[in-house]
Amino acid sequence: QFFFFFFVIRDIIRLTSPKFWYFRRHTHSGRRLVHYLRQPESKLLPVTMKSISPLFSVFTAKSPILYFSPISQRLSSVKFAAPPKINSPDTKKPCSNSAKTLSAAPTIDPITTTAVSASLKKVLVPIGFGTEEMEAVILADVLRRAGAEVTVASVEQQLEVEAYGGTRLVADTFISTCSTEIFDLVALPGGMPGSARLRDCEVLQKITSRQAEEKRLYGAICAAPAVTLLPWGLLKRKQTTCHPAFIDKISSFRAVKTNTQVSGELTTSRGPGTSFEFAICLVEQLFGEPVAREIGERLLMNPTGDDPKRQEFNEVGWSLDRTPQVLIPIANGSEEIEVVTLIDILRRAKVNVVVASVEKSAQVLASSGTKIVADKLINATSDSIFDLIILPGGTAGAERLHKSKILKKLLKEQESAGRIFGAICSSPAVLQKQGLIKDRKATAHPAVLDKLKDGVNDAQVVIDGKLITSQGLATAIQFSLAIVSKLFGHARARSVAEGLVYQYPRS
């Protein structure tokens, strides 16, 4: 016991020194301390200064009890109390499908959940030219809703990155600033050439390799498992899934075809259409199953796994003899998941999409902190004619869209001319305020559904003539594919869904 306490106190003293990070990585006692920090809660010994004061008289009997968090690896001081519960990735069971077993869970603030300082989780999401925007944005958004501190880092020489579908995202920082930080999770989005850009970044390779060596969580989706992690040697002895177009690069002995696969510290997934499932699985590993269930409910994920419900009234054709022109207006507070999903899927279907900001700047700050750069300001579209105008949701964003006089004029002209328009999440209420829904059927996010005169509450997507509405967030994929189906037919929508690795009805 004497020697045990001696080494523990010596390591604690070194922990508080300015040279701690060098000490932690490069000395034997530092590595022993890290091993101590990672022990399951049942093996975590509460150390009081009182218990060892006979050995070290410098400490007093009033000194606090010290505990260590194995995930955040930060020292917490709690006076004579039980240690906080610890979710260690080393002892966590495989991820369950929380989205399919949603049930009652504690009410959680989706952005600021940090019950104790030790529970704060740091997550790195790197992006580069050609990164799949749906995967990057859904990862960042969902993990932030769960309470994680997410850093979106650019591997390029600039913060603004043009993603696979043409969406322009602005990273929080450069990857070089993250080289000495410790993350609880490193999650790589896919897309091409985005995955190759991540692969060629030496700083990111070192960060992710250290993550694997020190048994902390890391993951990849779409092309990233095969294109990025495989060349780095981080798939050894791991069961792995990825996008079907890249599965042949992985050893047939280790390759699996599940939507999401957990193998030790590694989690992999198949593509944009499995991004929600992938993100929820990571939330469960970081925060536990109750939080994952709660976030799944907030995202409006399908709890039963049945085919998404779509209802259509007063059916009319939407087919055009030209490339459809679509306007997606955005504002500060717009819901980024809905914005990037609409842009990505419609552009995959060969629709000409114009993203216009109703703010004074082309760059907007979305509801969960993602920075998106529009193609132009709304003023530049005032004299244009669009075949379809779609409003993304987000409570604050919807209010700002409603206040735009130019957008209000465009929507009024759209309805008067008998052209197509629609909204998702909280934005159908904007159409209701502007008198554009009238006697038509529509749906919206459950929180604003009662504001609609004739709201439909048992369908994810509702089409009435040339009006289309949807509930929001996780229904954005089905909403976008419904638009593609109406414009081009079911075969085109199914083809796009296959590229997303999203299960879509055959007929």
mmCIF file of C-alpha atoms in Angstrom, residues 43-230:
data_model
loop_
_atom_site.group_PDB
_atom_site.id
_atom_site.type_symbol
_atom_site.label_atom_id
_atom_site.label_comp_id
_atom_site.label_asym_id
_atom_site.label_seq_id
_atom_site.Cartn_x
_atom_site.Cartn_y
_atom_site.Cartn_z
ATOM 1 C CA LYS A 43 -11.650 -0.818 -10.035
ATOM 2 C CA LEU A 44 -11.368 2.939 -9.478
ATOM 3 C CA LEU A 45 -9.871 3.547 -6.044
ATOM 4 C CA PRO A 46 -11.001 6.704 -4.230
ATOM 5 C CA VAL A 47 -7.856 8.335 -2.882
ATOM 6 C CA THR A 48 -8.090 10.777 -0.004
ATOM 7 C CA MET A 49 -5.253 12.910 1.186
ATOM 8 C CA LYS A 50 -6.293 12.023 4.711
ATOM 9 C CA SER A 51 -5.677 8.336 4.112
ATOM 10 C CA ILE A 52 -2.058 8.934 3.228
ATOM 11 C CA SER A 53 -1.276 11.924 5.438
ATOM 12 C CA PRO A 54 0.949 9.806 7.715
ATOM 13 C CA LEU A 55 3.164 9.223 4.698
ATOM 14 C CA PHE A 56 3.036 12.735 3.248
ATOM 15 C CA SER A 57 2.596 15.337 5.957
ATOM 16 C CA VAL A 58 2.361 18.101 3.369
ATOM 17 C CA PHE A 59 -1.306 17.221 2.815
ATOM 18 C CA THR A 60 -4.042 18.009 5.341
ATOM 19 C CA ALA A 61 -7.012 15.995 6.500
ATOM 20 C CA LYS A 62 -9.331 18.499 4.788
ATOM 21 C CA SER A 63 -7.987 17.739 1.322
ATOM 22 C CA PRO A 64 -10.642 16.621 -1.189
ATOM 23 C CA ILE A 65 -11.189 13.188 -2.624
ATOM 24 C CA LEU A 66 -9.768 12.862 -6.143
ATOM 25 C CA TYR A 67 -11.302 10.856 -8.959
ATOM 26 C CA PHE A 68 -10.319 10.499 -12.581
ATOM 27 C CA SER A 69 -12.538 10.398 -15.677
ATOM 28 C CA PRO A 70 -11.142 7.763 -18.096
ATOM 29 C CA ILE A 71 -12.860 9.267 -21.177
ATOM 30 C CA SER A 72 -12.215 12.959 -20.840
ATOM 31 C CA GLN A 73 -8.967 12.322 -18.906
ATOM 32 C CA ARG A 74 -9.525 15.420 -16.817
ATOM 33 C CA LEU A 75 -9.011 15.665 -13.102
ATOM 34 C CA SER A 76 -12.182 16.378 -11.108
ATOM 35 C CA SER A 77 -12.302 17.384 -7.448
ATOM 36 C CA VAL A 78 -15.312 16.233 -5.432
ATOM 37 C CA LYS A 79 -15.481 16.581 -1.668
ATOM 38 C CA PHE A 80 -16.143 13.245 0.014
ATOM 39 C CA ALA A 81 -18.670 12.008 -2.552
ATOM 40 C CA ALA A 82 -19.183 8.911 -4.654
ATOM 41 C CA PRO A 83 -17.309 8.899 -7.947
ATOM 42 C CA PRO A 84 -19.267 9.983 -11.046
ATOM 43 C CA LYS A 85 -20.528 7.231 -13.323
ATOM 44 C CA ILE A 86 -18.091 6.490 -16.095
ATOM 45 C CA ASN A 87 -18.881 5.215 -19.574
ATOM 46 C CA SER A 88 -15.607 3.674 -20.657
ATOM 47 C CA PRO A 89 -15.258 2.670 -24.300
ATOM 48 C CA ASP A 90 -13.144 -0.267 -23.135
ATOM 49 C CA THR A 91 -16.036 -1.820 -21.213
ATOM 50 C CA LYS A 92 -19.046 -0.737 -23.282
ATOM 51 C CA LYS A 93 -21.330 -3.338 -24.833
ATOM 52 C CA PRO A 94 -21.970 -3.315 -28.612
ATOM 53 C CA CYS A 95 -24.222 -0.549 -29.858
ATOM 54 C CA SER A 96 -27.902 -1.468 -29.901
ATOM 55 C CA ASN A 97 -30.358 -0.110 -32.456
ATOM 56 C CA SER A 98 -31.732 2.700 -30.307
ATOM 57 C CA ALA A 99 -33.683 4.171 -33.196
ATOM 58 C CA LYS A 100 -35.877 1.079 -33.377
ATOM 59 C CA THR A 101 -36.555 0.808 -29.635
ATOM 60 C CA LEU A 102 -37.418 4.366 -28.714
ATOM 61 C CA SER A 103 -39.014 4.701 -25.322
ATOM 62 C CA ALA A 104 -39.414 7.218 -22.551
ATOM 63 C CA ALA A 105 -36.143 8.810 -21.478
ATOM 64 C CA PRO A 106 -35.102 11.657 -19.194
ATOM 65 C CA THR A 107 -35.648 15.142 -20.598
ATOM 66 C CA ILE A 108 -32.288 16.371 -21.877
ATOM 67 C CA ASP A 109 -31.173 19.743 -23.161
ATOM 68 C CA PRO A 110 -29.915 18.656 -26.611
ATOM 69 C CA ILE A 111 -27.137 21.229 -26.800
ATOM 70 C CA THR A 112 -25.872 21.870 -23.287
ATOM 71 C CA THR A 113 -26.102 18.525 -21.504
ATOM 72 C CA THR A 114 -23.070 18.503 -19.191
ATOM 73 C CA ALA A 115 -24.376 17.162 -15.885
ATOM 74 C CA VAL A 116 -20.835 16.854 -14.480
ATOM 75 C CA SER A 117 -17.612 18.230 -15.864
ATOM 76 C CA ALA A 118 -16.258 14.718 -16.350
ATOM 77 C CA SER A 119 -19.104 13.920 -18.791
ATOM 78 C CA LEU A 120 -18.087 16.549 -21.363
ATOM 79 C CA LYS A 121 -17.036 14.690 -24.515
ATOM 80 C CA LYS A 122 -14.798 16.161 -27.203
ATOM 81 C CA VAL A 123 -15.367 15.053 -30.790
ATOM 82 C CA LEU A 124 -13.370 15.764 -33.951
ATOM 83 C CA VAL A 125 -15.105 15.775 -37.369
ATOM 84 C CA PRO A 126 -12.547 16.533 -40.139
ATOM 85 C CA ILE A 127 -13.647 17.741 -43.576
ATOM 86 C CA GLY A 128 -11.960 18.349 -46.932
ATOM 87 C CA PHE A 129 -12.796 19.106 -50.539
ATOM 88 C CA GLY A 130 -15.390 16.555 -51.664
ATOM 89 C CA THR A 131 -16.482 15.450 -48.181
ATOM 90 C CA GLU A 132 -20.051 14.092 -48.162
ATOM 91 C CA GLU A 133 -21.990 16.988 -46.649
ATOM 92 C CA MET A 134 -24.889 14.959 -45.306
ATOM 93 C CA GLU A 135 -22.546 12.710 -43.345
ATOM 94 C CA ALA A 136 -20.416 15.553 -41.954
ATOM 95 C CA VAL A 137 -23.368 17.754 -40.955
ATOM 96 C CA ILE A 138 -25.518 14.965 -39.497
ATOM 97 C CA LEU A 139 -22.566 13.754 -37.401
ATOM 98 C CA ALA A 140 -21.835 17.231 -36.043
ATOM 99 C CA ASP A 141 -25.489 18.128 -35.467
ATOM 100 C CA VAL A 142 -26.540 14.907 -33.716
ATOM 101 C CA LEU A 143 -23.464 14.766 -31.470
ATOM 102 C CA ARG A 144 -23.947 18.412 -30.475
ATOM 103 C CA ARG A 145 -27.580 17.693 -29.609
ATOM 104 C CA ALA A 146 -26.323 14.967 -27.275
ATOM 105 C CA GLY A 147 -24.058 17.468 -25.500
ATOM 106 C CA ALA A 148 -20.694 16.790 -27.141
ATOM 107 C CA GLU A 149 -18.182 19.537 -27.872
ATOM 108 C CA VAL A 150 -17.751 19.005 -31.619
ATOM 109 C CA THR A 151 -14.867 20.540 -33.570
ATOM 110 C CA VAL A 152 -15.224 20.583 -37.365
ATOM 111 C CA ALA A 153 -11.659 20.874 -38.697
ATOM 112 C CA SER A 154 -10.504 21.546 -42.254
ATOM 113 C CA VAL A 155 -7.656 19.454 -43.670
ATOM 114 C CA GLU A 156 -7.273 22.031 -46.452
ATOM 115 C CA GLN A 157 -5.366 25.318 -46.444
ATOM 116 C CA GLN A 158 -8.634 27.235 -46.080
ATOM 117 C CA LEU A 159 -11.600 26.961 -43.726
ATOM 118 C CA GLU A 160 -14.262 27.093 -46.452
ATOM 119 C CA VAL A 161 -14.683 23.688 -48.071
ATOM 120 C CA GLU A 162 -16.849 22.753 -51.044
ATOM 121 C CA ALA A 163 -18.432 19.415 -50.256
ATOM 122 C CA TYR A 164 -19.354 16.542 -52.578
ATOM 123 C CA GLY A 165 -22.767 17.955 -53.542
ATOM 124 C CA GLY A 166 -21.546 21.530 -53.925
ATOM 125 C CA THR A 167 -22.562 22.744 -50.457
ATOM 126 C CA ARG A 168 -19.985 25.170 -49.083
ATOM 127 C CA LEU A 169 -19.215 24.525 -45.416
ATOM 128 C CA VAL A 170 -16.946 26.595 -43.169
ATOM 129 C CA ALA A 171 -14.882 24.632 -40.633
ATOM 130 C CA ASP A 172 -14.393 25.798 -37.037
ATOM 131 C CA THR A 173 -10.596 25.524 -37.263
ATOM 132 C CA PHE A 174 -7.673 23.962 -39.126
ATOM 133 C CA ILE A 175 -6.662 20.375 -38.378
ATOM 134 C CA SER A 176 -3.190 21.575 -37.339
ATOM 135 C CA THR A 177 -4.674 23.256 -34.250
ATOM 136 C CA CYS A 178 -6.053 19.869 -33.111
ATOM 137 C CA SER A 179 -2.769 17.936 -33.199
ATOM 138 C CA THR A 180 -2.119 18.086 -29.432
ATOM 139 C CA GLU A 181 -5.731 17.773 -28.258
ATOM 140 C CA ILE A 182 -7.241 14.640 -26.777
ATOM 141 C CA PHE A 183 -10.594 13.608 -28.275
ATOM 142 C CA ASP A 184 -13.094 11.096 -26.961
ATOM 143 C CA LEU A 185 -14.143 10.395 -30.551
ATOM 144 C CA VAL A 186 -12.722 11.019 -34.013
ATOM 145 C CA ALA A 187 -15.444 10.528 -36.659
ATOM 146 C CA LEU A 188 -14.547 10.626 -40.350
ATOM 147 C CA PRO A 189 -17.240 11.463 -42.936
ATOM 148 C CA GLY A 190 -16.918 9.914 -46.388
ATOM 149 C CA GLY A 191 -17.453 11.138 -49.914
ATOM 150 C CA MET A 192 -15.011 11.275 -52.805
ATOM 151 C CA PRO A 193 -12.533 12.828 -53.159
ATOM 152 C CA GLY A 194 -13.148 13.871 -49.543
ATOM 153 C CA SER A 195 -12.011 10.523 -48.110
ATOM 154 C CA ALA A 196 -8.808 10.692 -50.141
ATOM 155 C CA ARG A 197 -8.175 14.253 -48.916
ATOM 156 C CA LEU A 198 -8.512 13.003 -45.329
ATOM 157 C CA ARG A 199 -6.201 10.062 -46.078
ATOM 158 C CA ASP A 200 -3.449 12.355 -47.380
ATOM 159 C CA CYS A 201 -3.497 14.586 -44.269
ATOM 160 C CA GLU A 202 -0.534 13.557 -42.080
ATOM 161 C CA VAL A 203 -1.800 15.461 -39.031
ATOM 162 C CA LEU A 204 -5.165 13.687 -39.159
ATOM 163 C CA GLN A 205 -3.440 10.333 -39.613
ATOM 164 C CA LYS A 206 -1.371 10.897 -36.463
ATOM 165 C CA ILE A 207 -4.438 12.010 -34.483
ATOM 166 C CA THR A 208 -6.512 8.999 -35.556
ATOM 167 C CA SER A 209 -3.655 6.509 -35.111
ATOM 168 C CA ARG A 210 -3.047 7.803 -31.593
ATOM 169 C CA GLN A 211 -6.790 7.488 -30.974
ATOM 170 C CA ALA A 212 -6.658 3.797 -31.921
ATOM 171 C CA GLU A 213 -3.436 3.104 -29.994
ATOM 172 C CA GLU A 214 -4.838 4.613 -26.806
ATOM 173 C CA LYS A 215 -8.123 2.718 -27.138
ATOM 174 C CA ARG A 216 -10.379 5.718 -27.608
ATOM 175 C CA LEU A 217 -13.346 5.771 -29.974
ATOM 176 C CA TYR A 218 -12.944 6.395 -33.682
ATOM 177 C CA GLY A 219 -15.243 5.826 -36.642
ATOM 178 C CA ALA A 220 -15.755 6.289 -40.364
ATOM 179 C CA ILE A 221 -18.630 6.153 -42.833
ATOM 180 C CA CYS A 222 -19.160 5.639 -46.553
ATOM 181 C CA ALA A 223 -15.841 5.535 -48.474
ATOM 182 C CA ALA A 224 -13.730 6.570 -45.468
ATOM 183 C CA PRO A 225 -13.270 3.083 -43.911
ATOM 184 C CA ALA A 226 -11.768 1.673 -47.131
ATOM 185 C CA VAL A 227 -10.116 4.787 -48.568
ATOM 186 C CA THR A 228 -8.849 6.422 -45.356
ATOM 187 C CA LEU A 229 -8.581 3.971 -42.458
ATOM 188 C CA LEU A 230 -7.427 0.930 -44.455
#
